[in-house]
Tab-separated table of C-alpha atoms (C1' of nucleotides) in Angstrom:
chain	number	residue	atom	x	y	z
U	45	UNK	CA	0.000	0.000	0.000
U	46	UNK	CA	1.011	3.608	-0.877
U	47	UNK	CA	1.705	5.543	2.389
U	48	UNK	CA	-0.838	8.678	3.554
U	49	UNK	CA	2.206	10.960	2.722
U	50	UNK	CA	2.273	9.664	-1.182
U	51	UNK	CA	-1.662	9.726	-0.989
U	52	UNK	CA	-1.528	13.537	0.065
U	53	UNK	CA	1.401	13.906	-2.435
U	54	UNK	CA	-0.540	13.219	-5.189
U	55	UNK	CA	-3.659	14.776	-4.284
U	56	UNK	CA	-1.866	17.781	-3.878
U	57	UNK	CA	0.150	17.327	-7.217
U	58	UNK	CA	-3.183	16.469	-9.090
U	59	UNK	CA	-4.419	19.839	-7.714
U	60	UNK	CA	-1.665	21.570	-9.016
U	61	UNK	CA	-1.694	19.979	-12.199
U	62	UNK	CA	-4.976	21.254	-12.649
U	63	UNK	CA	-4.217	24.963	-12.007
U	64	UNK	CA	-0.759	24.304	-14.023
U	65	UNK	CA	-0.194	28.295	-15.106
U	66	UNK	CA	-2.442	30.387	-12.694
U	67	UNK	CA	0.375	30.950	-10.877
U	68	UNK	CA	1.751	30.199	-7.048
U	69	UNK	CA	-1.069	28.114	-5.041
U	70	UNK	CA	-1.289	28.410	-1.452
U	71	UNK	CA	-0.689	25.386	1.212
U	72	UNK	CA	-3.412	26.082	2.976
U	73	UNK	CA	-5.829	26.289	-0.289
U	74	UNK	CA	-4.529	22.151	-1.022
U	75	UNK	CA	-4.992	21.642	2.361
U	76	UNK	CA	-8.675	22.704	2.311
U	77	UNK	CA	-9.626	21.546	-0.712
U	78	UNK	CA	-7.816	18.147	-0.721
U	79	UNK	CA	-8.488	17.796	3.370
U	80	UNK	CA	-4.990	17.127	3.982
U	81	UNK	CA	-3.221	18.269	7.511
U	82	UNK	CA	-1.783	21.356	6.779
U	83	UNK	CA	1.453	20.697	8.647
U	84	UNK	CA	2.020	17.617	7.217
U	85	UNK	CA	1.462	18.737	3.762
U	86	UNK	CA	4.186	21.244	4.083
U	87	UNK	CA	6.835	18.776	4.905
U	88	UNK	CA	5.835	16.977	1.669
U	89	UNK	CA	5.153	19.751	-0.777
U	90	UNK	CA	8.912	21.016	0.342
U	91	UNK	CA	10.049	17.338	-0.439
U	92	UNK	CA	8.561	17.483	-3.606
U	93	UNK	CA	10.196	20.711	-4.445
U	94	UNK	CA	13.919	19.628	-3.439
U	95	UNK	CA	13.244	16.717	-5.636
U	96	UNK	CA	12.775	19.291	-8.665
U	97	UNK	CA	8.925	18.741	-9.209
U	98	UNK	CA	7.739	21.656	-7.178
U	99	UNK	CA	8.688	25.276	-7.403
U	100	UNK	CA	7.938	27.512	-4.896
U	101	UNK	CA	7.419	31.802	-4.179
U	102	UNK	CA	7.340	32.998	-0.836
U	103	UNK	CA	5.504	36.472	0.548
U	104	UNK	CA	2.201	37.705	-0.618
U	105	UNK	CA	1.039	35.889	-3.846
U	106	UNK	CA	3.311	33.297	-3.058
U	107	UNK	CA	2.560	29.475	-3.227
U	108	UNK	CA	3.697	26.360	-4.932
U	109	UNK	CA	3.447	25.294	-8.412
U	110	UNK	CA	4.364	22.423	-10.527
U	111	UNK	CA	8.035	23.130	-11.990
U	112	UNK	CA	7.044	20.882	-15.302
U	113	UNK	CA	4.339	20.670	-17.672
U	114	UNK	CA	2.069	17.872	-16.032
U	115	UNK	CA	2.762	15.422	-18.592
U	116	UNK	CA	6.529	15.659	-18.348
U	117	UNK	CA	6.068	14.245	-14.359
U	118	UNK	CA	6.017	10.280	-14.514
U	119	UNK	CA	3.456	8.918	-11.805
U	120	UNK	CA	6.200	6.030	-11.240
U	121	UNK	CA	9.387	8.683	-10.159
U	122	UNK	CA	6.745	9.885	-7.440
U	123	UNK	CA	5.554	6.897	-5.999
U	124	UNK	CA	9.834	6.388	-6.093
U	125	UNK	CA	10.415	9.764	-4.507
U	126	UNK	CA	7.843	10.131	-2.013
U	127	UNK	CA	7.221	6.147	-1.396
U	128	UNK	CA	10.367	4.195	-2.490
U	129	UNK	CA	10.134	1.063	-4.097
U	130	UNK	CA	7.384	-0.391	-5.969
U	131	UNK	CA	8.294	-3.611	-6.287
U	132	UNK	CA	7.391	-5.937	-3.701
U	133	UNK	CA	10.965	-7.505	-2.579
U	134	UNK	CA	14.437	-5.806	-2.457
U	135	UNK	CA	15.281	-8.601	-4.269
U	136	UNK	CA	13.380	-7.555	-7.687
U	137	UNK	CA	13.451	-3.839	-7.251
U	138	UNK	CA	15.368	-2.083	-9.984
U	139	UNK	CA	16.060	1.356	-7.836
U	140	UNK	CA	16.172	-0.049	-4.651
U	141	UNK	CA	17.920	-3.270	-5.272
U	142	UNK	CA	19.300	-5.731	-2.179
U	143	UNK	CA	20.321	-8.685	-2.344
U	144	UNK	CA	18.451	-11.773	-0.806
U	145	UNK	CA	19.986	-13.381	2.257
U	146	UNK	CA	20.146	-17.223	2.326
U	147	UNK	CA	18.487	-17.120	-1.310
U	148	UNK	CA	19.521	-18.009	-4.762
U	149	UNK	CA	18.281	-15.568	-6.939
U	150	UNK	CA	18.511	-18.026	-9.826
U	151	UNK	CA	16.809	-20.666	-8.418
U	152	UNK	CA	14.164	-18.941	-6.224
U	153	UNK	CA	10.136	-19.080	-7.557
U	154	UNK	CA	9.374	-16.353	-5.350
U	155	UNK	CA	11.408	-14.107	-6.758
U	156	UNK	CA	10.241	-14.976	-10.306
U	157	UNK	CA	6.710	-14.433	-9.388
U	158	UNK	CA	8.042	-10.867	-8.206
U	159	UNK	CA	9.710	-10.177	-11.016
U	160	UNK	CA	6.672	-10.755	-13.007
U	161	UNK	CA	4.399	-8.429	-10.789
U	162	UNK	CA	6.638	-5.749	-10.918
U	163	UNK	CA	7.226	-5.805	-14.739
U	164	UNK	CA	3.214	-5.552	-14.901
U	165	UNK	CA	2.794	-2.661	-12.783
U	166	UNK	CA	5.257	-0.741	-14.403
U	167	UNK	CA	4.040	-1.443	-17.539
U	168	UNK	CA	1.440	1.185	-16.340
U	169	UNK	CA	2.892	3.247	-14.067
U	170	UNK	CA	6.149	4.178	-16.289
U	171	UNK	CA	3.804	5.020	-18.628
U	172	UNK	CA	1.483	7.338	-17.041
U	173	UNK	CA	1.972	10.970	-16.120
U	174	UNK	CA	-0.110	13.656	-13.858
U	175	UNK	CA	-1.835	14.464	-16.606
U	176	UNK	CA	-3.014	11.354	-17.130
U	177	UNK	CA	-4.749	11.336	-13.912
U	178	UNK	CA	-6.150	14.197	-14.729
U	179	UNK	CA	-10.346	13.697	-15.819
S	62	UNK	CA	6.839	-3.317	-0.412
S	63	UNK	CA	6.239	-6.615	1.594
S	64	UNK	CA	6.809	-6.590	5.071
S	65	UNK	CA	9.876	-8.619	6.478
S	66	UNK	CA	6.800	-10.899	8.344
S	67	UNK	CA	5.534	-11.419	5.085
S	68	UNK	CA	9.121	-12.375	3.309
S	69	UNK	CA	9.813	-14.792	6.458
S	70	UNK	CA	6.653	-16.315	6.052
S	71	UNK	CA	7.526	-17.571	2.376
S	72	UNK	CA	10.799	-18.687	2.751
S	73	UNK	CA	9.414	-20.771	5.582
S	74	UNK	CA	5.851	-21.517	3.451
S	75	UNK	CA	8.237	-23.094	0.933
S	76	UNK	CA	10.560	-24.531	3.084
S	77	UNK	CA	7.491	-26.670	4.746
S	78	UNK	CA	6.432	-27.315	0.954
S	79	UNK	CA	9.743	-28.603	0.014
S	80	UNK	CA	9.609	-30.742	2.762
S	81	UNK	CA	5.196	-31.526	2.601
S	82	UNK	CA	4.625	-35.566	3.686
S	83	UNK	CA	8.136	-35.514	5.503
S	84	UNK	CA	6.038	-35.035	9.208
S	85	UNK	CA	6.631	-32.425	10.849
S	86	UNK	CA	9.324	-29.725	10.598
S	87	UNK	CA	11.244	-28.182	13.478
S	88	UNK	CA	10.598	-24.040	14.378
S	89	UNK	CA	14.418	-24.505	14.991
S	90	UNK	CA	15.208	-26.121	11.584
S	91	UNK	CA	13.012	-23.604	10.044
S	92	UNK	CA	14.598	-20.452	11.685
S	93	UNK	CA	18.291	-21.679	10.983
S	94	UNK	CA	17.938	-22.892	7.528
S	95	UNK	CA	16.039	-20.062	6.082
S	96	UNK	CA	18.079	-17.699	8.831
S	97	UNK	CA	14.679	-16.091	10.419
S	98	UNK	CA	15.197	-14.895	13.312
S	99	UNK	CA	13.470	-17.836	16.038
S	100	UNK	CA	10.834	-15.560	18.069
S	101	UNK	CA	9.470	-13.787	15.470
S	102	UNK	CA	9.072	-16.753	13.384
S	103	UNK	CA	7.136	-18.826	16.035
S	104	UNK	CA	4.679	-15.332	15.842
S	105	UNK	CA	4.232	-15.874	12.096
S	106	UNK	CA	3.633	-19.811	11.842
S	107	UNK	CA	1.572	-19.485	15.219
S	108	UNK	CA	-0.959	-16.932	12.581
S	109	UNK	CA	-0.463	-19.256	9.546
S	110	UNK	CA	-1.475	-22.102	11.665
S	111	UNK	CA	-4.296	-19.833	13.024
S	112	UNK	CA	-5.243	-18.889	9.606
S	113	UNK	CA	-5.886	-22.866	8.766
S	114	UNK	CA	-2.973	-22.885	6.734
S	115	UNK	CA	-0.681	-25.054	8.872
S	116	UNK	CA	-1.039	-27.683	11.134
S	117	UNK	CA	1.095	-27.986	14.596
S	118	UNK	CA	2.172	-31.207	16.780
S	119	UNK	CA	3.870	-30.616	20.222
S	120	UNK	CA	6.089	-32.890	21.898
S	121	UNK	CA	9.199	-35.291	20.689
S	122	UNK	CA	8.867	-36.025	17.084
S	123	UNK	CA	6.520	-32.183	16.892
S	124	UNK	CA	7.203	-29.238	14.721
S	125	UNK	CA	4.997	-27.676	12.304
S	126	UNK	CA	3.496	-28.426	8.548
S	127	UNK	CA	1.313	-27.498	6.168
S	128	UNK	CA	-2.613	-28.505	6.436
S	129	UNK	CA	-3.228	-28.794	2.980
S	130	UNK	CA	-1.105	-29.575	-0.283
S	131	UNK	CA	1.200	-27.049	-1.406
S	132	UNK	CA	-0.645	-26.308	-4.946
S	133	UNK	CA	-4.132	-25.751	-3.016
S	134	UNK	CA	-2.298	-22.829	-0.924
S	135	UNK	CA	-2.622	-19.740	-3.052
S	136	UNK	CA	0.293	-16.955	-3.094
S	137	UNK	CA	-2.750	-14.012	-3.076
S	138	UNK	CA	-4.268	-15.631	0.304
S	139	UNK	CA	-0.631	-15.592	1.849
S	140	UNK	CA	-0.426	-11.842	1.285
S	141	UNK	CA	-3.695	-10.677	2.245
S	142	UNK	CA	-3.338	-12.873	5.466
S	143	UNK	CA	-0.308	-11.921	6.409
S	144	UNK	CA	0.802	-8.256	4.492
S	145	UNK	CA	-2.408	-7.072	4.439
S	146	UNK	CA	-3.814	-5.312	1.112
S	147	UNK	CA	-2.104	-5.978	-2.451
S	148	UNK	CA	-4.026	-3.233	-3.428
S	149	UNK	CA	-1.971	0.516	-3.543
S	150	UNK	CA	-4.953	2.544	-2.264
S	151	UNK	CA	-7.327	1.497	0.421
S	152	UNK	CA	-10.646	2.486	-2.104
S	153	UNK	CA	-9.033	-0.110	-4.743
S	154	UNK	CA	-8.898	-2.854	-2.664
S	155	UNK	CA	-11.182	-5.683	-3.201
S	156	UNK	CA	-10.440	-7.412	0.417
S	157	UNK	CA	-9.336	-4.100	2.592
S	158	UNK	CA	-11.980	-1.312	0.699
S	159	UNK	CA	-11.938	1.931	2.592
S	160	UNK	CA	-13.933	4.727	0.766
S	161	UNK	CA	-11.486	7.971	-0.216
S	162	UNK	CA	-12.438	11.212	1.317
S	163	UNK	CA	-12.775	13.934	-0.506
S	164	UNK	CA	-12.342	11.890	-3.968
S	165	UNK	CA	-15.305	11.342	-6.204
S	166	UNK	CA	-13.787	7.459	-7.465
S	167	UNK	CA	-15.874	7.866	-10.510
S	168	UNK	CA	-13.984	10.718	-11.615
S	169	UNK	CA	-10.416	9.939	-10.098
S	170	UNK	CA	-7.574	8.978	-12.295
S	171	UNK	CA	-5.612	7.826	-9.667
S	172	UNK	CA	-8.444	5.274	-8.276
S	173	UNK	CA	-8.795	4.258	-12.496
S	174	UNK	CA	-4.699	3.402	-13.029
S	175	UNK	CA	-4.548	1.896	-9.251
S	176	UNK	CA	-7.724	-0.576	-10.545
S	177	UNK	CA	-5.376	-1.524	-13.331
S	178	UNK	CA	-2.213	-2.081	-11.512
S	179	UNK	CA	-4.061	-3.782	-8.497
S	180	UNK	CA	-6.047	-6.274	-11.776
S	181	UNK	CA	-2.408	-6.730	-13.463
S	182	UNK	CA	-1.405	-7.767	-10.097
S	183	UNK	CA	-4.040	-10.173	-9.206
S	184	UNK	CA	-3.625	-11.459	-12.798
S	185	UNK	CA	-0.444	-13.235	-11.376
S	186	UNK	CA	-0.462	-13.692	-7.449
S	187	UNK	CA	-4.271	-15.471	-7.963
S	188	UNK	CA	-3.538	-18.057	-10.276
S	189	UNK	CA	-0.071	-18.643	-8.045
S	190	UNK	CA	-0.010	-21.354	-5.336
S	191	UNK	CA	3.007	-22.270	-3.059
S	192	UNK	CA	3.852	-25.597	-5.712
S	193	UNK	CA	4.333	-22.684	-8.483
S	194	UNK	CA	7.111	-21.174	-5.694
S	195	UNK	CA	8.974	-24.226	-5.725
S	196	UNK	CA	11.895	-25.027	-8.101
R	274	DC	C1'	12.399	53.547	4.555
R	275	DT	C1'	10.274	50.826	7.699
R	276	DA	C1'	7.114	47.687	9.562
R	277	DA	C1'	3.607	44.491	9.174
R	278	DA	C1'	1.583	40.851	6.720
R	279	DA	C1'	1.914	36.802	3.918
R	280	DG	C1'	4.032	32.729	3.104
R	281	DT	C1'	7.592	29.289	3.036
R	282	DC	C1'	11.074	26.864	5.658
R	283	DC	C1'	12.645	24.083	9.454
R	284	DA	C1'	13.542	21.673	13.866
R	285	DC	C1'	11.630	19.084	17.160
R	286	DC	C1'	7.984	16.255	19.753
R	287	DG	C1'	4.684	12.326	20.572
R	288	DA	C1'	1.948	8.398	19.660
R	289	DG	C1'	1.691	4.172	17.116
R	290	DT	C1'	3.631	0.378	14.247
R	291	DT	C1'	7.376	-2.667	12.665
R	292	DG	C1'	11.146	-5.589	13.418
R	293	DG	C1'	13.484	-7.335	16.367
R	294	DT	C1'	16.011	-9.489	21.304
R	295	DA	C1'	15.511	-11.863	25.647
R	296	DG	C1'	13.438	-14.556	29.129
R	297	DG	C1'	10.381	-17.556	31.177
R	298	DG	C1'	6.277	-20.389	32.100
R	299	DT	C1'	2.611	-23.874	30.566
R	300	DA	C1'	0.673	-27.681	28.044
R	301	DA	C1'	0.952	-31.615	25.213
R	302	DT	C1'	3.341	-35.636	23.508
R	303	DC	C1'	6.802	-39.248	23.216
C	27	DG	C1'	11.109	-36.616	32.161
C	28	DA	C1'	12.688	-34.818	28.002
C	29	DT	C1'	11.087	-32.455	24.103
C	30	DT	C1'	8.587	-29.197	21.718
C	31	DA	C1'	4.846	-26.011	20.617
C	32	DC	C1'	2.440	-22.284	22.817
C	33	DC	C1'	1.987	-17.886	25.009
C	34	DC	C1'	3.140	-14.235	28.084
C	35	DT	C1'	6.051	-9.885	29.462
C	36	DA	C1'	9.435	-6.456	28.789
C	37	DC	C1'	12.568	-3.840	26.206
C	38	DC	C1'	14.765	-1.440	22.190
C	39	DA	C1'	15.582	1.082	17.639
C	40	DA	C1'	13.698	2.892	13.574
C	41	DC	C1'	10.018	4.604	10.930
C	42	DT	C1'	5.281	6.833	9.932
C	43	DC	C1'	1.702	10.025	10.772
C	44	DG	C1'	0.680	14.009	12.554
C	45	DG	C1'	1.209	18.574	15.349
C	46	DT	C1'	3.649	22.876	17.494
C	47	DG	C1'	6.359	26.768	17.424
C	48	DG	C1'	8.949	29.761	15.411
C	49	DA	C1'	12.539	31.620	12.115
C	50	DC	C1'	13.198	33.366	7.534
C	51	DT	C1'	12.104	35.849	3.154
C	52	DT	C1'	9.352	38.564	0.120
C	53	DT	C1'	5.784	41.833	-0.817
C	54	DT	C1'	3.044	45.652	0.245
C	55	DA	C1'	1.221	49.521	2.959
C	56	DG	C1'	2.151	53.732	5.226
DNA sequence: CTAAAAGTCCACCGAGTTGGTAGGGTAATC
DNA sequence: GATTACCCTACCAACTCGGTGGACTTTTAG
């Protein structure tokens, strides 16, 4: 399962994507709309913008804003940034590879399997951006 | 990501396969062959045994193993039981479903491309049981 | 030019969960 | 009586989900 925090993040980034060139949107506008804690959406919206999605202006008409056109942001580098891996073992991740203790990759059915799930869920994900989600 | 529980829980799922019809299988022999570490795996086969999955004797000659045969065990069950949701969002889930707030699912792109990664999933872990694991 | 207002930025705190370690006691079986 | 599953309690470190308080920067009003 996706953590609140990547839930919020993409509420929030679907939000933005939406008002992609009205300018800086406030926190506490996403926070309303989108019924996300307002503190907590701060920490991520700031994540989001030292990870080069997010731009931000501070002072009066200030706000955050999406840094790239939506469909230049790939819904699979979020759920990365703000979530980490997507596959379901270390084992099979591609980012966030480890290796398997006490386990023979080459020899291991589980990790097949896993291999298999992944490679279907990023056949969608990898190929979806925020303005995909968009309606 | 699956939890640690859940990746200790195969290794020792297949292990007690591998071994199916041989009696049963010391929590010892378990922990040190698969390297798990002893308490928490006498946690996770005390749920699996619980969850009707395996089957316990005490005493000389005791151990654990599994209640049915290893191809009528599916790899799905295992996760919901013991992971929870394979699902990335609680209002996708089939097994876990928890209404979004604030999210109108017929008009969410997120809920539609989290349908099809949860069904591309399913497509694989359903039609898996612990015999498919084994190599 | 200065001060207040508008916002982001940031450090820390607290409860709850996860992933352990350690120990011991009870009940069933050989 | 030895062996083994079963079932407590307590503790610890790290992480997640949230909240609090305040410092910092930019804009605007006077």
């Amino acid at each position: 399962m996706l953590s609140k925090k990547s839930q919020y993040a993409f509420k929030a980034l679907t939000y933005l994507a939406d008002k992609f060139d009205e300018g800086p949107v406030l926190i506490s506008e996403i926070a309303k709309k989108k019924r996300i804690p307002l503190k907590f959406l701060e920490n991520i919206l700031l994540e989001l913008k030292k990870a080069g999605i997010l731009e931000s202006k501070k002072g009066k008409g200030g706000g955050y804003f999406l840094k790239k056109d939506p469909s230049k942001i790939n819904v699979a580098d979020v759920i990365r940034l703000v979530n980490g891996p997507i596959a379901m073992l270390p084992c099979v991740s591609l980012y966030f590879y480890e290796r398997c203790k006490n386990c023979d990759e080459k020899s291991c059915g589980l990790h097949d399997m896993m291999i298999e799930v992944r490679d279907a869920s990023l056949q969608i994900l990898e190929n979806r951006t925020l303005k995909d989600l968009l309606v």
